Structure formats: C-alpha cells, structure tokens
C-alpha cells in the first residue's frame, strides 16, 4: 500500500493551528459560488473591470441588433414573435458569461459579498459605477458602428422603423411601471447567471441562460444596459434621418418627437436602473443571503486534546470531491477552495453504469475495523521497524483516544534518515515526521465515489478551462484520455467518524471486493 506521502497530498497551506476534527464540508452551494463571484467582481483591477464592462455593453448591444432583425417584418402570432426575439437576445448574456464580461445587471449580485462584509460599501459602489460606465461606452461604440453601417435602411427601412417603435415604447411607461419592469427583468437575469454556477460546461451555461432571458425580453421587462443602446439608437435615427426616409415609410418625424435624451434619462434609465438594482441585488442576492444566514453552520470545531499532539487536519472525501476540478495552485484552504463538480453518481461518457451492487456499497462494508496504527512518541527507528514487521508501507498515527493525529509512511521515515545520511541516533519522532493533513473518508461514504477519487483525474480526462472551454490535446479520444487520467491520490484512506479512527480502507480491499462481485 502507498502511504500518505507528501506527493499524495493536495498541497494545502500548512497552518499553525490544526483543526480539531473533520471538516464536514459538502459541495459548495450555488450561494457560496455567488459569494465568490461577487467578491471577484469588486476586487478586480479597475482597468480590467472597465475593459470587460466595455465588452459586455457591446455584447448586449449586439443582442438587441439581433432582436430587432428577428422581429422586423414578421406578421405572425404576437407571442411567438416576441419569443423568437427573446431567444435571439439571449445571445448577449451568453457572450457575457462565456466570453467574459462585466455586465452591470449581473454585477449587482456582488451585494452578496457586501452582505458578508467581504467588500466595503465604497468598494461596492465604485465597482458598480465603473461597470455601468464601461457598459455605456461599449453600447455607444456599437451604436456608432450600427448607424455608420446603415442598418436602419435594411428591409426598405423597416428595420429602422422597428427600432424607433421599440425605443418609443420604452419611454411610454410610467416612472413606477418602469421601476417594477426593471426589477422583474433583473430578477430573471441574476437567476439565469445564478443557475450557470451549477455547471462548468459552456454549452450547458448557454442553455441555462436562454429561457430566463427569453422570458424577460418577450414579456417586455426593462434592462438598463440594453436600453443604453436601444433608446439612443432610436434617438439618433429619429433626429438624423432624412425626411425622405420617413416619407418612404409613410410616417412623420414628429411622431417620434418624444425620443429625447432628457426624456430617456428621467423616465426610463433612472427608474429601470434602480429597479435592476433592487431586483437583482436585493431580491435575488440579499434574499438568498438571508436564507443562507438562517442556516446552521456545517463546520464545527471540536475541543482540542492536548494529550498526544494536535489532531490531524482531516480533509474528508466530500471536501476532496468538490476540489477535483480546482487547479492545485488554488487549493490553499479546505474551507474555501470548494468549487462545483458534476454529480459523482453520473458515469463517465461512454462507460456503462457501475453495477448496482458496487453502487450500494459503503466504506463501512469494506474497511478494516482494526487497523494497524502507530503513536506519535515513537522514534523514527521504532516506527520504521513496526511498519516493516507489519508488512505495511504506512499507518495512521493516533493518540490514546484513537483520535487521528496524522499519517506516516515508510517513505516519510526513510526520507528523514536519508537527510541525516543514515546517522544513528536521530532525535526525530513519528509525530515530527507524520503528515498532518490527511485525506479521510467516513463509514457512510460511497465506495463508488472513493474508487473514482483514487483512480481518475478529471482534469486530465476532461481538460477544460475555468470558463468551461476545452483546452489541451482535446483531439484525443475519450479512451486515449482515460488511459492517461491517472490520479495522484493515496491508495489507503483512514476512516474517521466524529474525529475517531474507526478503520482503514485500501485500494486492495476494493479490488478484492470487485473481483468477488465479478467472480474473476
């Protein structure tokens, strides 16, 4: 068996105080991911944030161009036409989420980080202002390009007339009506973004965004950044188009006289922006924060035992399970390095479902309930001798209460002897050399989950970036990638229940059981 040598451990930052008990960490909730999402937006470098905001403003403007094109000249059922336009407009949020962008309406979700006091009110407002300003710049750049391209003349001017009617309709809302329409809009936008936290796959994110966006667009809800492009586009067309252009469409320029900058800002942009903040930042962000705040914490520290040394920093299977897709450089804190992962119950693509007999097995069914252990006060020589006598490559280190202190392997002990050139009389103890950050399982953990953790590196099998885009040698077949997706994880796991060592499970135990099931 291979012990928990340094190479087999996730490189967590060593802490002075070891946690005294298991970290009962489940996979991070969507709320926890939203919290990190909001924090990242606020602390992002100013010019990086502003530049990404310009892109986001341009993306949303492009989406409205798509909407105008799809809805121009259609005489079909009113609802279906608006649905088609809404689906077309969803392109904007897809571009923002997948290609990267800072959009004001989703940035208000940073209210979650503010509520958790991870960012100050001043930092939050500065973030919102720079993102809003960047979105405005992006929208204006795209407006200039669309007008210079003469898109208002498409379909004999019907494209431009459609844009005028859409822009004018937005100015006919009452102040409070526009405010509430803004609230409803950003509730759906933020819920759509919230749902994307459930997946790392780019295609899945795109699909998740489609219906929330299609609903708010087809229902006529108001989006401040979309309006930053749409209404100014209508104003430019109304103010600068030739009289002959209006005559050809059998309309007069005076019909659109209410398309002015002051009318737009006072009666649409201000109430819609405030509504977006309330709908996304308060209803969705702070709403979920209040619910999360009411939940009892799942992380508890047990009283430390001063006898026998500090307890090990136990990294449970559920914690490791949620860290599999995290780059190693980011895994510095077992409480915060959690990111989403696909359900472990799902088989890999192209692989038949694991037999139900194995799926039903828990660790308690296969573990050795009386494992060989060592104590922290043993000398390096005595520890090595006992491991050799027991024909074991490694063993858990426990105190007199059977609480797990760490894990020691022959490799750890031999390394210390090598460093001293095998000079007899080294004063090291097992407790000095043992690994104190130990990967563990509980008796109720599923064996199927443990098998995957032991043998498969998902980053190698499914090479994707943080945004869900394929990277690396993606031309390789699934079978080729599977052969190289070996995991650098221990082959022996201590089984811990409420801080007490109750057994050990090894890869050999699992292999033997599988052979029995398949009758090899």
Short mmCIF file of N, CA and C in Angstrom, two decimals, residues 24-172:
data_model
loop_
_atom_site.label_atom_id
_atom_site.label_comp_id
_atom_site.label_asym_id
_atom_site.label_seq_id
_atom_site.Cartn_x
_atom_site.Cartn_y
_atom_site.Cartn_z
N UNK A 24 -16.65 18.94 7.89
CA UNK A 24 -17.85 18.33 7.32
C UNK A 24 -18.33 19.19 6.16
N UNK A 25 -17.49 19.34 5.16
CA UNK A 25 -17.79 20.25 4.06
C UNK A 25 -18.50 19.51 2.95
N UNK A 26 -19.65 20.00 2.57
CA UNK A 26 -20.35 19.46 1.42
C UNK A 26 -19.91 20.25 0.20
N UNK A 27 -20.37 19.82 -0.96
CA UNK A 27 -20.07 20.58 -2.15
C UNK A 27 -20.62 21.98 -1.98
N UNK A 28 -19.94 23.00 -2.51
CA UNK A 28 -20.38 24.36 -2.31
C UNK A 28 -21.74 24.59 -2.92
N UNK A 29 -22.57 25.32 -2.23
CA UNK A 29 -23.88 25.65 -2.75
C UNK A 29 -23.75 26.72 -3.82
N UNK A 30 -24.82 26.92 -4.58
CA UNK A 30 -24.81 27.98 -5.57
C UNK A 30 -24.62 29.32 -4.89
N UNK A 31 -25.13 29.45 -3.67
CA UNK A 31 -24.95 30.70 -2.92
C UNK A 31 -23.48 30.95 -2.64
N UNK A 32 -22.75 29.92 -2.23
CA UNK A 32 -21.33 30.09 -1.94
C UNK A 32 -20.55 30.51 -3.19
N UNK A 33 -20.95 29.95 -4.32
CA UNK A 33 -20.29 30.34 -5.56
C UNK A 33 -20.67 31.76 -5.95
N UNK A 34 -21.92 32.15 -5.69
CA UNK A 34 -22.34 33.53 -5.97
C UNK A 34 -21.56 34.51 -5.11
N UNK A 35 -21.25 34.10 -3.89
CA UNK A 35 -20.47 34.95 -2.98
C UNK A 35 -19.08 35.19 -3.55
N UNK A 36 -18.44 34.13 -4.03
CA UNK A 36 -17.12 34.29 -4.64
C UNK A 36 -17.19 35.07 -5.94
N UNK A 37 -18.26 34.86 -6.70
CA UNK A 37 -18.49 35.57 -7.96
C UNK A 37 -18.56 37.07 -7.71
N UNK A 38 -19.33 37.46 -6.70
CA UNK A 38 -19.47 38.88 -6.38
C UNK A 38 -18.18 39.49 -5.86
N UNK A 39 -17.48 38.75 -5.03
CA UNK A 39 -16.21 39.25 -4.48
C UNK A 39 -15.19 39.48 -5.59
N UNK A 40 -15.09 38.55 -6.51
CA UNK A 40 -14.14 38.68 -7.61
C UNK A 40 -14.40 39.92 -8.45
N UNK A 41 -15.67 40.24 -8.66
CA UNK A 41 -16.02 41.41 -9.45
C UNK A 41 -15.57 42.70 -8.78
N UNK A 42 -15.74 42.76 -7.46
CA UNK A 42 -15.42 44.00 -6.74
C UNK A 42 -13.92 44.21 -6.64
N UNK A 43 -13.16 43.14 -6.40
CA UNK A 43 -11.72 43.29 -6.16
C UNK A 43 -10.91 43.27 -7.45
N UNK A 44 -11.58 43.07 -8.57
CA UNK A 44 -10.87 43.03 -9.85
C UNK A 44 -10.21 44.38 -10.12
N UNK A 45 -9.07 44.36 -10.78
CA UNK A 45 -8.35 45.59 -11.11
C UNK A 45 -9.26 46.53 -11.90
N UNK A 46 -9.14 47.84 -11.63
CA UNK A 46 -10.06 48.83 -12.19
C UNK A 46 -10.10 48.79 -13.71
N UNK A 47 -8.93 48.83 -14.35
CA UNK A 47 -8.93 48.89 -15.81
C UNK A 47 -9.34 47.56 -16.43
N UNK A 48 -9.05 46.47 -15.77
CA UNK A 48 -9.52 45.18 -16.26
C UNK A 48 -11.03 45.12 -16.20
N UNK A 49 -11.58 45.55 -15.07
CA UNK A 49 -13.03 45.57 -14.90
C UNK A 49 -13.69 46.49 -15.92
N UNK A 50 -13.11 47.67 -16.11
CA UNK A 50 -13.69 48.64 -17.05
C UNK A 50 -13.63 48.10 -18.48
N UNK A 51 -12.50 47.49 -18.84
CA UNK A 51 -12.38 46.94 -20.19
C UNK A 51 -13.38 45.83 -20.46
N UNK A 52 -13.55 44.94 -19.48
CA UNK A 52 -14.53 43.86 -19.63
C UNK A 52 -15.95 44.41 -19.67
N UNK A 53 -16.18 45.53 -18.97
CA UNK A 53 -17.50 46.16 -19.00
C UNK A 53 -17.80 46.73 -20.38
N UNK A 54 -16.78 47.26 -21.05
CA UNK A 54 -16.98 47.76 -22.42
C UNK A 54 -17.41 46.62 -23.33
N UNK A 55 -16.73 45.49 -23.19
CA UNK A 55 -17.12 44.32 -23.99
C UNK A 55 -18.57 43.92 -23.70
N UNK A 56 -18.93 43.90 -22.42
CA UNK A 56 -20.29 43.48 -22.06
C UNK A 56 -21.33 44.42 -22.65
N UNK A 57 -21.06 45.73 -22.60
CA UNK A 57 -22.00 46.68 -23.20
C UNK A 57 -22.16 46.45 -24.68
N UNK A 58 -21.06 46.14 -25.36
CA UNK A 58 -21.12 45.85 -26.80
C UNK A 58 -21.86 44.54 -27.07
N UNK A 59 -21.65 43.53 -26.21
CA UNK A 59 -22.35 42.26 -26.39
C UNK A 59 -23.87 42.43 -26.29
N UNK A 60 -24.30 43.20 -25.30
CA UNK A 60 -25.75 43.41 -25.13
C UNK A 60 -26.31 44.21 -26.30
N UNK A 61 -25.54 45.18 -26.80
CA UNK A 61 -25.98 45.94 -27.97
C UNK A 61 -26.14 45.04 -29.18
N UNK A 62 -25.17 44.14 -29.37
CA UNK A 62 -25.27 43.19 -30.48
C UNK A 62 -26.51 42.32 -30.35
N UNK A 63 -26.82 41.93 -29.12
CA UNK A 63 -28.00 41.11 -28.89
C UNK A 63 -29.27 41.86 -29.28
N UNK A 64 -29.31 43.17 -29.00
CA UNK A 64 -30.50 43.94 -29.38
C UNK A 64 -30.59 44.11 -30.89
N UNK A 65 -29.44 44.21 -31.55
CA UNK A 65 -29.45 44.23 -33.02
C UNK A 65 -30.07 42.94 -33.54
N UNK A 66 -29.71 41.84 -32.95
CA UNK A 66 -30.28 40.54 -33.33
C UNK A 66 -31.78 40.54 -33.08
N UNK A 67 -32.21 41.07 -31.95
CA UNK A 67 -33.64 41.12 -31.62
C UNK A 67 -34.41 41.94 -32.65
N UNK A 68 -33.87 43.11 -33.00
CA UNK A 68 -34.55 43.96 -33.98
C UNK A 68 -34.68 43.24 -35.31
N UNK A 69 -33.60 42.60 -35.72
CA UNK A 69 -33.61 41.89 -37.01
C UNK A 69 -34.64 40.77 -37.03
N UNK A 70 -34.69 39.98 -35.96
CA UNK A 70 -35.61 38.83 -35.89
C UNK A 70 -37.06 39.27 -35.88
N UNK A 71 -37.35 40.39 -35.23
CA UNK A 71 -38.75 40.82 -35.08
C UNK A 71 -39.20 41.78 -36.17
N UNK A 72 -38.33 42.15 -37.08
CA UNK A 72 -38.71 43.07 -38.17
C UNK A 72 -39.43 42.33 -39.29
N UNK A 73 -40.57 42.88 -39.68
CA UNK A 73 -41.31 42.35 -40.82
C UNK A 73 -42.08 41.08 -40.56
N UNK A 74 -42.17 40.64 -39.33
CA UNK A 74 -42.92 39.43 -39.02
C UNK A 74 -44.37 39.79 -38.71
N UNK A 75 -45.26 39.01 -39.26
CA UNK A 75 -46.69 39.26 -39.03
C UNK A 75 -47.37 38.06 -38.38
N UNK A 76 -46.59 37.22 -37.76
CA UNK A 76 -47.15 36.03 -37.12
C UNK A 76 -47.73 36.34 -35.76
N UNK A 77 -48.03 35.30 -34.97
CA UNK A 77 -48.59 35.49 -33.62
C UNK A 77 -47.68 36.37 -32.77
N UNK A 78 -48.28 37.32 -32.05
CA UNK A 78 -47.52 38.30 -31.26
C UNK A 78 -46.57 37.61 -30.28
N UNK A 79 -47.07 36.63 -29.56
CA UNK A 79 -46.26 35.97 -28.54
C UNK A 79 -45.10 35.21 -29.12
N UNK A 80 -45.30 34.51 -30.23
CA UNK A 80 -44.24 33.72 -30.83
C UNK A 80 -43.14 34.61 -31.41
N UNK A 81 -43.54 35.76 -31.96
CA UNK A 81 -42.55 36.68 -32.50
C UNK A 81 -41.66 37.21 -31.37
N UNK A 82 -42.27 37.55 -30.25
CA UNK A 82 -41.50 38.06 -29.12
C UNK A 82 -40.63 36.96 -28.50
N UNK A 83 -41.14 35.73 -28.52
CA UNK A 83 -40.33 34.62 -28.02
C UNK A 83 -39.09 34.44 -28.89
N UNK A 84 -39.28 34.51 -30.22
CA UNK A 84 -38.13 34.40 -31.13
C UNK A 84 -37.13 35.52 -30.87
N UNK A 85 -37.65 36.72 -30.65
CA UNK A 85 -36.77 37.84 -30.35
C UNK A 85 -36.05 37.65 -29.03
N UNK A 86 -36.76 37.13 -28.04
CA UNK A 86 -36.15 36.90 -26.74
C UNK A 86 -35.04 35.87 -26.79
N UNK A 87 -35.26 34.79 -27.56
CA UNK A 87 -34.22 33.78 -27.71
C UNK A 87 -33.00 34.36 -28.42
N UNK A 88 -33.27 35.23 -29.43
CA UNK A 88 -32.16 35.88 -30.12
C UNK A 88 -31.39 36.79 -29.16
N UNK A 89 -32.10 37.52 -28.32
CA UNK A 89 -31.44 38.45 -27.39
C UNK A 89 -30.60 37.71 -26.35
N UNK A 90 -30.94 36.46 -26.06
CA UNK A 90 -30.18 35.71 -25.06
C UNK A 90 -28.72 35.54 -25.47
N UNK A 91 -28.42 35.76 -26.77
CA UNK A 91 -27.04 35.73 -27.22
C UNK A 91 -26.17 36.69 -26.41
N UNK A 92 -26.73 37.84 -26.04
CA UNK A 92 -25.96 38.83 -25.32
C UNK A 92 -25.43 38.33 -24.00
N UNK A 93 -26.30 37.73 -23.19
CA UNK A 93 -25.87 37.24 -21.88
C UNK A 93 -24.97 36.02 -22.03
N UNK A 94 -25.20 35.22 -23.08
CA UNK A 94 -24.29 34.09 -23.34
C UNK A 94 -22.88 34.60 -23.59
N UNK A 95 -22.75 35.65 -24.41
CA UNK A 95 -21.44 36.20 -24.70
C UNK A 95 -20.78 36.75 -23.45
N UNK A 96 -21.57 37.40 -22.62
CA UNK A 96 -21.03 37.97 -21.38
C UNK A 96 -20.50 36.87 -20.46
N UNK A 97 -21.29 35.82 -20.27
CA UNK A 97 -20.92 34.77 -19.31
C UNK A 97 -19.80 33.89 -19.85
N UNK A 98 -19.88 33.52 -21.12
CA UNK A 98 -18.93 32.54 -21.65
C UNK A 98 -17.64 33.21 -22.15
N UNK A 99 -17.77 34.33 -22.82
CA UNK A 99 -16.58 35.01 -23.34
C UNK A 99 -15.93 35.91 -22.29
N UNK A 100 -16.65 36.23 -21.26
CA UNK A 100 -16.11 37.09 -20.22
C UNK A 100 -16.54 38.53 -20.42
N UNK A 101 -17.14 39.11 -19.43
CA UNK A 101 -17.59 40.49 -19.50
C UNK A 101 -18.14 40.91 -18.15
N UNK A 102 -18.13 42.20 -17.91
CA UNK A 102 -18.67 42.73 -16.66
C UNK A 102 -19.94 43.50 -16.99
N UNK A 103 -21.07 42.89 -16.71
CA UNK A 103 -22.36 43.49 -17.01
C UNK A 103 -22.98 44.02 -15.73
N UNK A 104 -23.43 45.26 -15.76
CA UNK A 104 -23.95 45.89 -14.55
C UNK A 104 -25.07 45.08 -13.90
N UNK A 105 -25.99 44.59 -14.71
CA UNK A 105 -27.16 43.91 -14.14
C UNK A 105 -26.81 42.62 -13.42
N UNK A 106 -25.74 41.95 -13.83
CA UNK A 106 -25.31 40.76 -13.08
C UNK A 106 -24.30 41.12 -12.00
N UNK A 107 -23.60 42.24 -12.18
CA UNK A 107 -22.63 42.67 -11.18
C UNK A 107 -23.30 43.05 -9.86
N UNK A 108 -24.59 43.43 -9.90
CA UNK A 108 -25.27 43.78 -8.65
C UNK A 108 -25.37 42.58 -7.70
N UNK A 109 -25.09 41.37 -8.21
CA UNK A 109 -25.05 40.20 -7.33
C UNK A 109 -23.90 40.29 -6.32
N UNK A 110 -23.00 41.23 -6.54
CA UNK A 110 -21.93 41.43 -5.56
C UNK A 110 -22.47 41.94 -4.23
N UNK A 111 -23.77 42.22 -4.17
CA UNK A 111 -24.40 42.57 -2.89
C UNK A 111 -24.26 41.43 -1.89
N UNK A 112 -24.11 40.19 -2.39
CA UNK A 112 -23.92 39.04 -1.51
C UNK A 112 -22.59 39.17 -0.78
N UNK A 113 -21.53 39.51 -1.52
CA UNK A 113 -20.21 39.69 -0.90
C UNK A 113 -20.23 40.86 0.08
N UNK A 114 -20.96 41.91 -0.27
CA UNK A 114 -21.08 43.07 0.63
C UNK A 114 -21.80 42.68 1.92
N UNK A 115 -22.86 41.90 1.80
CA UNK A 115 -23.61 41.47 2.99
C UNK A 115 -22.75 40.60 3.90
N UNK A 116 -21.82 39.86 3.32
CA UNK A 116 -20.92 39.02 4.09
C UNK A 116 -19.70 39.82 4.59
N UNK A 117 -19.69 41.12 4.30
CA UNK A 117 -18.61 42.02 4.73
C UNK A 117 -17.27 41.63 4.14
N UNK A 118 -17.31 41.06 2.96
CA UNK A 118 -16.07 40.75 2.26
C UNK A 118 -15.59 41.94 1.44
N UNK A 119 -16.50 42.86 1.17
CA UNK A 119 -16.14 44.11 0.49
C UNK A 119 -16.87 45.24 1.19
N UNK A 120 -16.31 46.44 1.12
CA UNK A 120 -16.92 47.60 1.77
C UNK A 120 -17.97 48.24 0.87
N UNK A 121 -18.78 49.11 1.45
CA UNK A 121 -19.80 49.83 0.67
C UNK A 121 -19.14 50.69 -0.40
N UNK A 122 -18.03 51.32 -0.05
CA UNK A 122 -17.32 52.16 -1.02
C UNK A 122 -16.80 51.34 -2.19
N UNK A 123 -16.22 50.18 -1.90
CA UNK A 123 -15.71 49.31 -2.97
C UNK A 123 -16.84 48.83 -3.86
N UNK A 124 -17.97 48.51 -3.24
CA UNK A 124 -19.13 48.03 -3.99
C UNK A 124 -19.63 49.09 -4.96
N UNK A 125 -19.80 50.31 -4.46
CA UNK A 125 -20.33 51.39 -5.31
C UNK A 125 -19.34 51.75 -6.42
N UNK A 126 -18.05 51.74 -6.11
CA UNK A 126 -17.05 52.02 -7.15
C UNK A 126 -17.10 50.96 -8.25
N UNK A 127 -17.29 49.73 -7.85
CA UNK A 127 -17.40 48.64 -8.83
C UNK A 127 -18.62 48.84 -9.72
N UNK A 128 -19.76 49.13 -9.11
CA UNK A 128 -20.98 49.32 -9.89
C UNK A 128 -20.84 50.50 -10.86
N UNK A 129 -20.23 51.60 -10.40
CA UNK A 129 -20.10 52.78 -11.24
C UNK A 129 -19.18 52.53 -12.43
N UNK A 130 -18.04 51.87 -12.20
CA UNK A 130 -17.11 51.65 -13.31
C UNK A 130 -17.67 50.65 -14.31
N UNK A 131 -18.41 49.65 -13.82
CA UNK A 131 -19.02 48.69 -14.73
C UNK A 131 -20.12 49.35 -15.55
N UNK A 132 -20.93 50.19 -14.89
CA UNK A 132 -22.01 50.91 -15.59
C UNK A 132 -21.41 51.82 -16.66
N UNK A 133 -20.32 52.54 -16.28
CA UNK A 133 -19.68 53.44 -17.23
C UNK A 133 -19.09 52.65 -18.40
N UNK A 134 -18.47 51.51 -18.12
CA UNK A 134 -17.91 50.69 -19.19
C UNK A 134 -18.99 50.15 -20.11
N UNK A 135 -20.11 49.72 -19.55
CA UNK A 135 -21.23 49.25 -20.36
C UNK A 135 -21.74 50.36 -21.28
N UNK A 136 -21.80 51.59 -20.76
CA UNK A 136 -22.25 52.74 -21.56
C UNK A 136 -21.29 52.97 -22.74
N UNK A 137 -19.99 52.93 -22.47
CA UNK A 137 -19.01 53.13 -23.53
C UNK A 137 -19.15 52.05 -24.60
N UNK A 138 -19.29 50.79 -24.18
CA UNK A 138 -19.46 49.70 -25.13
C UNK A 138 -20.71 49.86 -25.97
N UNK A 139 -21.82 50.27 -25.32
CA UNK A 139 -23.08 50.46 -26.05
C UNK A 139 -22.96 51.59 -27.07
N UNK A 140 -22.26 52.69 -26.69
CA UNK A 140 -22.11 53.82 -27.61
C UNK A 140 -21.21 53.46 -28.80
N UNK A 141 -20.16 52.69 -28.53
CA UNK A 141 -19.30 52.26 -29.63
C UNK A 141 -20.08 51.42 -30.63
N UNK A 142 -20.89 50.52 -30.12
CA UNK A 142 -21.67 49.67 -31.01
C UNK A 142 -22.75 50.49 -31.73
N UNK A 143 -23.33 51.48 -31.05
CA UNK A 143 -24.32 52.36 -31.67
C UNK A 143 -23.71 53.09 -32.86
N UNK A 144 -22.51 53.62 -32.68
CA UNK A 144 -21.85 54.33 -33.77
C UNK A 144 -21.63 53.41 -34.96
N UNK A 145 -21.19 52.19 -34.71
CA UNK A 145 -20.93 51.26 -35.80
C UNK A 145 -22.21 50.85 -36.53
N UNK A 146 -23.28 50.66 -35.79
CA UNK A 146 -24.54 50.25 -36.41
C UNK A 146 -25.09 51.35 -37.30
N UNK A 147 -25.02 52.60 -36.82
CA UNK A 147 -25.54 53.73 -37.61
C UNK A 147 -24.67 53.96 -38.85
N UNK A 148 -23.35 53.91 -38.66
CA UNK A 148 -22.45 54.09 -39.81
C UNK A 148 -22.65 52.97 -40.83
N UNK A 149 -22.93 51.77 -40.36
CA UNK A 149 -23.19 50.64 -41.27
C UNK A 149 -24.52 50.78 -41.99
N UNK A 150 -25.38 51.71 -41.55
CA UNK A 150 -26.66 51.95 -42.22
C UNK A 150 -27.67 50.84 -42.06
N UNK A 151 -27.62 50.17 -40.92
CA UNK A 151 -28.55 49.06 -40.72
C UNK A 151 -30.00 49.51 -40.63
N UNK A 152 -30.22 50.79 -40.34
CA UNK A 152 -31.60 51.30 -40.27
C UNK A 152 -32.29 51.25 -41.63
N UNK A 153 -31.53 51.06 -42.69
CA UNK A 153 -32.12 51.01 -44.04
C UNK A 153 -32.48 49.58 -44.46
N UNK A 154 -32.18 48.60 -43.62
CA UNK A 154 -32.48 47.21 -44.00
C UNK A 154 -33.98 47.01 -44.20
N UNK A 155 -34.32 46.12 -45.11
CA UNK A 155 -35.71 45.80 -45.43
C UNK A 155 -36.49 47.07 -45.77
N UNK A 156 -35.90 47.88 -46.64
CA UNK A 156 -36.53 49.14 -47.10
C UNK A 156 -36.86 50.07 -45.94
N UNK A 157 -36.00 50.07 -44.93
CA UNK A 157 -36.20 50.97 -43.80
C UNK A 157 -37.04 50.40 -42.68
N UNK A 158 -37.62 49.21 -42.88
CA UNK A 158 -38.47 48.63 -41.83
C UNK A 158 -37.67 48.30 -40.57
N UNK A 159 -36.40 47.97 -40.77
CA UNK A 159 -35.53 47.69 -39.60
C UNK A 159 -35.43 48.92 -38.72
N UNK A 160 -35.17 50.07 -39.34
CA UNK A 160 -35.05 51.31 -38.57
C UNK A 160 -36.37 51.71 -37.94
N UNK A 161 -37.48 51.51 -38.65
CA UNK A 161 -38.80 51.84 -38.09
C UNK A 161 -39.11 50.96 -36.89
N UNK A 162 -38.76 49.70 -36.98
CA UNK A 162 -38.95 48.79 -35.84
C UNK A 162 -38.15 49.28 -34.64
N UNK A 163 -36.91 49.71 -34.88
CA UNK A 163 -36.08 50.23 -33.79
C UNK A 163 -36.70 51.48 -33.17
N UNK A 164 -37.25 52.34 -34.01
CA UNK A 164 -37.91 53.54 -33.50
C UNK A 164 -39.10 53.19 -32.62
N UNK A 165 -39.92 52.26 -33.07
CA UNK A 165 -41.11 51.88 -32.30
C UNK A 165 -40.74 51.23 -30.97
N UNK A 166 -39.70 50.40 -30.98
CA UNK A 166 -39.25 49.76 -29.73
C UNK A 166 -38.76 50.82 -28.76
N UNK A 167 -37.93 51.76 -29.25
CA UNK A 167 -37.38 52.80 -28.39
C UNK A 167 -38.48 53.69 -27.84
N UNK A 168 -39.42 54.05 -28.68
CA UNK A 168 -40.50 54.94 -28.22
C UNK A 168 -41.39 54.25 -27.20
N UNK A 169 -41.65 52.98 -27.41
CA UNK A 169 -42.48 52.23 -26.46
C UNK A 169 -41.88 52.24 -25.06
N UNK A 170 -40.55 52.18 -24.99
CA UNK A 170 -39.88 52.17 -23.69
C UNK A 170 -40.08 53.47 -22.93
N UNK A 171 -40.32 54.58 -23.65
CA UNK A 171 -40.50 55.87 -23.00
C UNK A 171 -41.94 56.13 -22.61
N UNK A 172 -42.83 55.23 -22.94
CA UNK A 172 -44.24 55.42 -22.62
C UNK A 172 -44.65 54.77 -21.32
#
